[in-house]
Amino acid sequence: MTPPQLVVHRDKELMAQAAAARLITKIVDAQASRGHASVVLTGGRNGNGLLAALAAAPARGAVDWSRLDLWWGDERFLPEGDPERNVTQAREALLDAVPLDPARVHAMPASDGPYGDDADTAAAAYAAELAEAAEPEDHGPVPAFDVLMLGVGPDTHVASLFPELPAVRETERTVVGVHGAPKPPPVRISLTLPAIRAAREVWLLAAGEDKAEAAAIALSGAGEIQAPAAGAYGRGRTLWLLDAAAASRLPRALYPPASA
């Protein structure tokens, strides 16, 4: 487990802009070293805020968008094009504005797709797609994502892994159907903690006073079953990107000495 690093920004707008610039650098570096890059996107206000900032960033042209694989950490199991789906929101915020290769945009299945309303079968299909994309040097059933981003919920959930529910306890499968989620919609698809931990870097995004208690709990030694964000970490780096409001309840010992 890599000890988390914390960066605290003045407000959510600056956090989104700085995270977008950081992501551009990571993608460009990965493409320079391996010829391609892979990123796992997150939804919610912070994930979409980052994508909007990326769309507006002058440096976005440095990315070779045709050599970027995009995956999702979770998805609301709703019909294709539903405005609540993470992929729909991502398209509006960024994806429709950049020249991506459609074959490299790996959206999770919709509830009106080939698997119908069977979220578990849809999850298994996404796991198979991940496994097919994994390379021998990844040493596992999912690619070693360059960056995997996660929003942190007020209850400490990440992706669609909610405290105490079966999905957060999963240790074998990489993708699961989630039933009875405590926030709507109740049916979702989510990467599991083992899949999240395959990433080279995991970035956790939290902005706003309503995220302050969750950040403090997750960074203060809580167990991952009770606080899923505590179990989200990368192979090489775990980065918490916070605004001042979300960092307001952190123990002083955790607060980074230099923040932007």
Short mmCIF file of N, CA, C and O in Angstrom, two decimals, residues 53-155:
data_model
loop_
_atom_site.label_atom_id
_atom_site.label_comp_id
_atom_site.label_asym_id
_atom_site.label_seq_id
_atom_site.Cartn_x
_atom_site.Cartn_y
_atom_site.Cartn_z
N ALA A 53 -12.69 21.34 -16.94
CA ALA A 53 -11.44 22.11 -16.88
C ALA A 53 -10.44 21.61 -17.91
O ALA A 53 -9.70 22.41 -18.51
N LEU A 54 -10.42 20.31 -18.14
CA LEU A 54 -9.54 19.74 -19.15
C LEU A 54 -9.94 20.21 -20.55
O LEU A 54 -9.10 20.54 -21.39
N ALA A 55 -11.24 20.28 -20.79
CA ALA A 55 -11.73 20.76 -22.09
C ALA A 55 -11.29 22.19 -22.34
O ALA A 55 -11.05 22.58 -23.49
N ALA A 56 -11.22 22.99 -21.27
CA ALA A 56 -10.87 24.41 -21.40
C ALA A 56 -9.37 24.67 -21.30
O ALA A 56 -8.93 25.81 -21.53
N ALA A 57 -8.59 23.64 -20.99
CA ALA A 57 -7.16 23.84 -20.76
C ALA A 57 -6.42 24.11 -22.07
O ALA A 57 -6.56 23.35 -23.04
N PRO A 58 -5.61 25.17 -22.14
CA PRO A 58 -4.85 25.46 -23.36
C PRO A 58 -3.92 24.31 -23.76
O PRO A 58 -3.65 24.13 -24.95
N ALA A 59 -3.45 23.53 -22.77
CA ALA A 59 -2.49 22.47 -23.05
C ALA A 59 -3.13 21.17 -23.49
O ALA A 59 -2.42 20.19 -23.72
N ARG A 60 -4.45 21.14 -23.65
CA ARG A 60 -5.08 19.86 -24.00
C ARG A 60 -4.60 19.34 -25.35
O ARG A 60 -4.64 18.14 -25.61
N GLY A 61 -4.13 20.23 -26.20
CA GLY A 61 -3.62 19.81 -27.50
C GLY A 61 -2.33 19.01 -27.41
O GLY A 61 -1.93 18.39 -28.41
N ALA A 62 -1.68 18.99 -26.25
CA ALA A 62 -0.47 18.19 -26.09
C ALA A 62 -0.77 16.70 -26.04
O ALA A 62 0.11 15.87 -26.28
N VAL A 63 -2.01 16.35 -25.74
CA VAL A 63 -2.41 14.94 -25.65
C VAL A 63 -2.71 14.40 -27.04
O VAL A 63 -3.38 15.06 -27.84
N ASP A 64 -2.20 13.22 -27.34
CA ASP A 64 -2.62 12.51 -28.55
C ASP A 64 -3.87 11.72 -28.17
O ASP A 64 -3.79 10.61 -27.65
N TRP A 65 -5.02 12.30 -28.41
CA TRP A 65 -6.27 11.71 -27.96
C TRP A 65 -6.56 10.38 -28.64
O TRP A 65 -7.27 9.54 -28.08
N SER A 66 -5.99 10.15 -29.81
CA SER A 66 -6.23 8.89 -30.52
C SER A 66 -5.49 7.72 -29.89
O SER A 66 -5.77 6.57 -30.22
N ARG A 67 -4.57 8.01 -28.98
CA ARG A 67 -3.81 6.95 -28.31
C ARG A 67 -4.10 6.90 -26.81
O ARG A 67 -3.25 6.54 -26.01
N LEU A 68 -5.31 7.28 -26.47
CA LEU A 68 -5.74 7.28 -25.07
C LEU A 68 -6.92 6.33 -24.89
O LEU A 68 -7.93 6.44 -25.59
N ASP A 69 -6.78 5.39 -23.96
CA ASP A 69 -7.89 4.51 -23.58
C ASP A 69 -8.59 5.10 -22.37
O ASP A 69 -7.95 5.45 -21.38
N LEU A 70 -9.92 5.19 -22.45
CA LEU A 70 -10.72 5.69 -21.35
C LEU A 70 -11.61 4.58 -20.82
O LEU A 70 -12.30 3.90 -21.59
N TRP A 71 -11.59 4.40 -19.52
CA TRP A 71 -12.43 3.44 -18.82
C TRP A 71 -13.23 4.18 -17.76
O TRP A 71 -13.00 5.36 -17.51
N TRP A 72 -14.15 3.50 -17.12
CA TRP A 72 -14.93 4.10 -16.04
C TRP A 72 -14.82 3.27 -14.77
O TRP A 72 -14.76 2.04 -14.83
N GLY A 73 -14.82 3.98 -13.62
CA GLY A 73 -14.77 3.28 -12.35
C GLY A 73 -16.12 2.71 -11.94
O GLY A 73 -16.18 1.71 -11.24
N ASP A 74 -17.18 3.37 -12.40
CA ASP A 74 -18.51 2.85 -12.12
C ASP A 74 -19.50 3.52 -13.07
O ASP A 74 -19.16 4.47 -13.79
N GLU A 75 -20.70 3.00 -13.07
CA GLU A 75 -21.74 3.55 -13.94
C GLU A 75 -23.10 3.29 -13.35
O GLU A 75 -23.34 2.25 -12.72
N ARG A 76 -23.98 4.23 -13.56
CA ARG A 76 -25.38 4.04 -13.19
C ARG A 76 -26.01 3.17 -14.27
O ARG A 76 -25.92 3.48 -15.46
N PHE A 77 -26.65 2.08 -13.86
CA PHE A 77 -27.20 1.11 -14.81
C PHE A 77 -28.53 1.61 -15.32
O PHE A 77 -29.60 1.21 -14.85
N LEU A 78 -28.43 2.51 -16.30
CA LEU A 78 -29.58 3.19 -16.89
C LEU A 78 -29.49 3.07 -18.41
O LEU A 78 -28.46 2.67 -18.94
N PRO A 79 -30.54 3.42 -19.13
CA PRO A 79 -30.50 3.30 -20.59
C PRO A 79 -29.43 4.19 -21.23
O PRO A 79 -29.05 5.23 -20.68
N GLU A 80 -28.95 3.77 -22.38
CA GLU A 80 -27.96 4.54 -23.15
C GLU A 80 -28.47 5.95 -23.37
O GLU A 80 -29.64 6.17 -23.71
N GLY A 81 -27.60 6.94 -23.14
CA GLY A 81 -27.97 8.33 -23.34
C GLY A 81 -28.68 8.98 -22.18
O GLY A 81 -28.93 10.20 -22.22
N ASP A 82 -29.00 8.22 -21.13
CA ASP A 82 -29.65 8.82 -19.97
C ASP A 82 -28.74 9.92 -19.40
O ASP A 82 -27.53 9.71 -19.23
N PRO A 83 -29.30 11.08 -19.08
CA PRO A 83 -28.45 12.18 -18.59
C PRO A 83 -27.77 11.90 -17.27
O PRO A 83 -26.81 12.60 -16.91
N GLU A 84 -28.22 10.88 -16.53
CA GLU A 84 -27.59 10.55 -15.26
C GLU A 84 -26.41 9.59 -15.41
O GLU A 84 -25.68 9.35 -14.45
N ARG A 85 -26.24 9.02 -16.61
CA ARG A 85 -25.10 8.12 -16.80
C ARG A 85 -23.79 8.91 -16.82
O ARG A 85 -23.70 10.00 -17.40
N ASN A 86 -22.76 8.35 -16.20
CA ASN A 86 -21.47 9.02 -16.16
C ASN A 86 -20.91 9.27 -17.55
O ASN A 86 -20.32 10.31 -17.81
N VAL A 87 -21.09 8.29 -18.46
CA VAL A 87 -20.54 8.47 -19.80
C VAL A 87 -21.25 9.59 -20.54
O VAL A 87 -20.62 10.35 -21.30
N THR A 88 -22.55 9.74 -20.33
CA THR A 88 -23.28 10.84 -20.96
C THR A 88 -22.74 12.18 -20.49
O THR A 88 -22.50 13.10 -21.30
N GLN A 89 -22.52 12.31 -19.20
CA GLN A 89 -22.01 13.55 -18.64
C GLN A 89 -20.58 13.81 -19.09
O GLN A 89 -20.19 14.95 -19.35
N ALA A 90 -19.78 12.74 -19.21
CA ALA A 90 -18.40 12.90 -19.66
C ALA A 90 -18.34 13.36 -21.11
O ALA A 90 -17.50 14.18 -21.49
N ARG A 91 -19.25 12.84 -21.93
CA ARG A 91 -19.29 13.27 -23.33
C ARG A 91 -19.60 14.76 -23.42
O ARG A 91 -18.99 15.51 -24.20
N GLU A 92 -20.54 15.21 -22.61
CA GLU A 92 -20.92 16.63 -22.63
C GLU A 92 -19.79 17.51 -22.11
O GLU A 92 -19.55 18.61 -22.63
N ALA A 93 -19.07 17.04 -21.10
CA ALA A 93 -18.03 17.85 -20.48
C ALA A 93 -16.75 17.91 -21.30
O ALA A 93 -16.07 18.94 -21.33
N LEU A 94 -16.40 16.80 -22.00
CA LEU A 94 -15.10 16.74 -22.68
C LEU A 94 -15.07 15.88 -23.93
O LEU A 94 -14.58 16.30 -24.96
N LEU A 95 -15.60 14.66 -23.84
CA LEU A 95 -15.28 13.66 -24.86
C LEU A 95 -15.71 14.05 -26.26
O LEU A 95 -15.01 13.74 -27.24
N ASP A 96 -16.85 14.72 -26.38
CA ASP A 96 -17.32 15.11 -27.71
C ASP A 96 -16.48 16.23 -28.32
O ASP A 96 -16.61 16.52 -29.51
N ALA A 97 -15.61 16.84 -27.52
CA ALA A 97 -14.82 17.98 -27.99
C ALA A 97 -13.39 17.60 -28.39
O ALA A 97 -12.64 18.47 -28.85
N VAL A 98 -13.00 16.35 -28.21
CA VAL A 98 -11.63 15.94 -28.52
C VAL A 98 -11.66 14.72 -29.45
O VAL A 98 -12.61 13.94 -29.43
N PRO A 99 -10.61 14.55 -30.28
CA PRO A 99 -10.60 13.50 -31.29
C PRO A 99 -10.19 12.12 -30.76
O PRO A 99 -9.15 11.57 -31.10
N LEU A 100 -11.04 11.55 -29.93
CA LEU A 100 -10.79 10.22 -29.38
C LEU A 100 -11.04 9.16 -30.44
O LEU A 100 -11.83 9.35 -31.36
N ASP A 101 -10.38 8.01 -30.28
CA ASP A 101 -10.69 6.83 -31.08
C ASP A 101 -11.89 6.15 -30.41
O ASP A 101 -11.78 5.69 -29.28
N PRO A 102 -13.04 6.07 -31.07
CA PRO A 102 -14.22 5.47 -30.42
C PRO A 102 -13.98 4.07 -29.89
O PRO A 102 -14.58 3.68 -28.88
N ALA A 103 -13.08 3.32 -30.52
CA ALA A 103 -12.79 1.96 -30.07
C ALA A 103 -12.05 1.95 -28.74
O ALA A 103 -11.97 0.90 -28.09
N ARG A 104 -11.51 3.10 -28.35
CA ARG A 104 -10.75 3.17 -27.11
C ARG A 104 -11.52 3.86 -26.00
O ARG A 104 -10.97 4.15 -24.94
N VAL A 105 -12.79 4.12 -26.23
CA VAL A 105 -13.67 4.67 -25.20
C VAL A 105 -14.52 3.52 -24.69
O VAL A 105 -15.45 3.08 -25.36
N HIS A 106 -14.19 3.03 -23.51
CA HIS A 106 -14.76 1.78 -22.99
C HIS A 106 -15.87 2.09 -21.98
O HIS A 106 -15.68 1.99 -20.76
N ALA A 107 -17.03 2.44 -22.49
CA ALA A 107 -18.16 2.73 -21.62
C ALA A 107 -18.69 1.43 -21.02
O ALA A 107 -18.68 0.37 -21.66
N MET A 108 -19.18 1.51 -19.80
CA MET A 108 -19.84 0.36 -19.19
C MET A 108 -21.20 0.15 -19.85
O MET A 108 -21.83 1.11 -20.32
N PRO A 109 -21.69 -1.10 -19.89
CA PRO A 109 -22.96 -1.37 -20.56
C PRO A 109 -24.13 -0.61 -19.95
O PRO A 109 -24.16 -0.31 -18.76
N ALA A 110 -25.10 -0.31 -20.82
CA ALA A 110 -26.33 0.34 -20.40
C ALA A 110 -27.41 -0.69 -20.14
O ALA A 110 -27.32 -1.85 -20.58
N SER A 111 -28.46 -0.28 -19.46
CA SER A 111 -29.53 -1.22 -19.09
C SER A 111 -30.39 -1.62 -20.27
O SER A 111 -31.18 -2.57 -20.17
N ASP A 112 -30.26 -0.92 -21.39
CA ASP A 112 -30.97 -1.32 -22.60
C ASP A 112 -30.00 -1.86 -23.65
O ASP A 112 -30.31 -1.91 -24.84
N GLY A 113 -28.83 -2.29 -23.20
CA GLY A 113 -27.82 -2.84 -24.09
C GLY A 113 -27.98 -4.33 -24.29
O GLY A 113 -29.05 -4.90 -24.01
N PRO A 114 -26.94 -5.00 -24.76
CA PRO A 114 -27.04 -6.42 -25.11
C PRO A 114 -27.31 -7.34 -23.92
O PRO A 114 -27.73 -8.48 -24.12
N TYR A 115 -27.11 -6.86 -22.70
CA TYR A 115 -27.33 -7.71 -21.52
C TYR A 115 -28.65 -7.38 -20.83
O TYR A 115 -28.93 -7.89 -19.73
N GLY A 116 -29.44 -6.52 -21.45
CA GLY A 116 -30.73 -6.18 -20.88
C GLY A 116 -30.57 -5.57 -19.50
O GLY A 116 -29.64 -4.81 -19.25
N ASP A 117 -31.49 -5.94 -18.62
CA ASP A 117 -31.46 -5.36 -17.28
C ASP A 117 -30.69 -6.21 -16.28
O ASP A 117 -30.86 -6.09 -15.07
N ASP A 118 -29.81 -7.08 -16.80
CA ASP A 118 -29.00 -7.97 -15.95
C ASP A 118 -27.66 -7.30 -15.65
O ASP A 118 -26.70 -7.42 -16.41
N ALA A 119 -27.60 -6.59 -14.55
CA ALA A 119 -26.39 -5.84 -14.20
C ALA A 119 -25.21 -6.76 -13.93
O ALA A 119 -24.06 -6.40 -14.20
N ASP A 120 -25.47 -7.94 -13.40
CA ASP A 120 -24.36 -8.85 -13.08
C ASP A 120 -23.70 -9.38 -14.35
O ASP A 120 -22.47 -9.47 -14.44
N THR A 121 -24.51 -9.73 -15.36
CA THR A 121 -23.94 -10.18 -16.62
C THR A 121 -23.22 -9.04 -17.32
O THR A 121 -22.15 -9.22 -17.92
N ALA A 122 -23.79 -7.83 -17.26
CA ALA A 122 -23.13 -6.67 -17.84
C ALA A 122 -21.79 -6.40 -17.17
O ALA A 122 -20.80 -6.07 -17.83
N ALA A 123 -21.74 -6.57 -15.85
CA ALA A 123 -20.49 -6.39 -15.12
C ALA A 123 -19.45 -7.42 -15.54
O ALA A 123 -18.26 -7.10 -15.73
N ALA A 124 -19.87 -8.66 -15.71
CA ALA A 124 -18.96 -9.72 -16.14
C ALA A 124 -18.41 -9.42 -17.54
O ALA A 124 -17.23 -9.69 -17.82
N ALA A 125 -19.25 -8.86 -18.41
CA ALA A 125 -18.80 -8.51 -19.75
C ALA A 125 -17.74 -7.41 -19.70
O ALA A 125 -16.76 -7.43 -20.46
N TYR A 126 -17.92 -6.44 -18.82
CA TYR A 126 -16.93 -5.37 -18.69
C TYR A 126 -15.62 -5.92 -18.12
O TYR A 126 -14.53 -5.53 -18.54
N ALA A 127 -15.73 -6.85 -17.18
CA ALA A 127 -14.54 -7.50 -16.64
C ALA A 127 -13.78 -8.23 -17.75
O ALA A 127 -12.54 -8.20 -17.80
N ALA A 128 -14.52 -8.87 -18.65
CA ALA A 128 -13.88 -9.57 -19.77
C ALA A 128 -13.19 -8.60 -20.70
O ALA A 128 -12.10 -8.88 -21.23
N GLU A 129 -13.80 -7.43 -20.91
CA GLU A 129 -13.19 -6.41 -21.77
C GLU A 129 -11.90 -5.89 -21.14
O GLU A 129 -10.89 -5.68 -21.83
N LEU A 130 -11.91 -5.70 -19.84
CA LEU A 130 -10.70 -5.28 -19.13
C LEU A 130 -9.60 -6.34 -19.25
O LEU A 130 -8.43 -6.03 -19.49
N ALA A 131 -9.99 -7.60 -19.06
CA ALA A 131 -9.01 -8.68 -19.12
C ALA A 131 -8.38 -8.77 -20.51
O ALA A 131 -7.17 -9.03 -20.64
N GLU A 132 -9.19 -8.56 -21.54
CA GLU A 132 -8.67 -8.61 -22.90
C GLU A 132 -7.68 -7.48 -23.17
O GLU A 132 -6.73 -7.64 -23.94
N ALA A 133 -7.89 -6.35 -22.53
CA ALA A 133 -7.01 -5.20 -22.72
C ALA A 133 -5.73 -5.29 -21.90
O ALA A 133 -4.76 -4.57 -22.19
N ALA A 134 -5.72 -6.12 -20.87
CA ALA A 134 -4.54 -6.24 -20.02
C ALA A 134 -3.39 -6.87 -20.81
O ALA A 134 -3.58 -7.80 -21.59
N GLU A 135 -2.20 -6.36 -20.59
CA GLU A 135 -1.00 -6.87 -21.25
C GLU A 135 -0.21 -7.72 -20.27
O GLU A 135 -0.38 -7.61 -19.04
N PRO A 136 0.67 -8.59 -20.77
CA PRO A 136 1.42 -9.49 -19.86
C PRO A 136 2.14 -8.75 -18.74
O PRO A 136 2.18 -9.21 -17.60
N GLU A 137 2.68 -7.57 -19.07
CA GLU A 137 3.43 -6.84 -18.04
C GLU A 137 2.53 -6.23 -16.98
O GLU A 137 3.01 -5.73 -15.95
N ASP A 138 1.21 -6.26 -17.19
CA ASP A 138 0.28 -5.75 -16.19
C ASP A 138 0.11 -6.73 -15.02
O ASP A 138 -0.37 -6.35 -13.95
N HIS A 139 0.44 -8.00 -15.26
CA HIS A 139 0.42 -9.02 -14.20
C HIS A 139 -0.93 -9.11 -13.50
O HIS A 139 -1.01 -9.20 -12.27
N GLY A 140 -2.00 -9.10 -14.26
CA GLY A 140 -3.31 -9.22 -13.64
C GLY A 140 -4.42 -9.15 -14.66
O GLY A 140 -4.17 -8.99 -15.87
N PRO A 141 -5.66 -9.23 -14.20
CA PRO A 141 -6.82 -9.28 -15.09
C PRO A 141 -7.35 -7.92 -15.55
O PRO A 141 -8.39 -7.85 -16.18
N VAL A 142 -6.65 -6.84 -15.21
CA VAL A 142 -7.02 -5.52 -15.70
C VAL A 142 -5.75 -4.79 -16.11
O VAL A 142 -4.66 -5.10 -15.63
N PRO A 143 -5.86 -3.80 -17.00
CA PRO A 143 -4.68 -3.00 -17.33
C PRO A 143 -4.15 -2.27 -16.10
O PRO A 143 -4.90 -1.96 -15.18
N ALA A 144 -2.85 -2.00 -16.12
CA ALA A 144 -2.26 -1.16 -15.07
C ALA A 144 -2.51 0.29 -15.47
O ALA A 144 -1.67 0.93 -16.10
N PHE A 145 -3.68 0.80 -15.15
CA PHE A 145 -4.09 2.13 -15.57
C PHE A 145 -3.05 3.17 -15.14
O PHE A 145 -2.52 3.11 -14.03
N ASP A 146 -2.81 4.15 -16.01
CA ASP A 146 -1.87 5.20 -15.64
C ASP A 146 -2.43 6.05 -14.52
O ASP A 146 -1.73 6.38 -13.56
N VAL A 147 -3.70 6.43 -14.64
CA VAL A 147 -4.38 7.19 -13.59
C VAL A 147 -5.80 6.67 -13.46
O VAL A 147 -6.50 6.50 -14.46
N LEU A 148 -6.21 6.39 -12.25
CA LEU A 148 -7.58 6.01 -11.96
C LEU A 148 -8.13 7.04 -10.99
O LEU A 148 -7.60 7.21 -9.89
N MET A 149 -9.16 7.75 -11.42
CA MET A 149 -9.73 8.83 -10.60
C MET A 149 -11.01 8.38 -9.92
O MET A 149 -11.82 7.65 -10.51
N LEU A 150 -11.20 8.84 -8.71
CA LEU A 150 -12.37 8.49 -7.92
C LEU A 150 -12.88 9.73 -7.19
O LEU A 150 -12.10 10.46 -6.58
N GLY A 151 -14.17 9.96 -7.26
CA GLY A 151 -14.78 10.93 -6.37
C GLY A 151 -15.04 10.27 -5.03
O GLY A 151 -15.24 9.05 -4.94
N VAL A 152 -15.02 11.05 -3.98
CA VAL A 152 -15.28 10.54 -2.63
C VAL A 152 -16.63 11.07 -2.18
O VAL A 152 -16.87 12.28 -2.15
N GLY A 153 -17.54 10.15 -1.83
CA GLY A 153 -18.86 10.55 -1.38
C GLY A 153 -18.86 10.97 0.08
O GLY A 153 -17.95 10.62 0.84
N PRO A 154 -19.89 11.69 0.51
CA PRO A 154 -19.99 12.10 1.92
C PRO A 154 -20.01 10.92 2.89
O PRO A 154 -19.68 11.08 4.07
N ASP A 155 -20.40 9.74 2.39
CA ASP A 155 -20.41 8.53 3.22
C ASP A 155 -19.14 7.72 3.06
O ASP A 155 -19.07 6.58 3.52
#
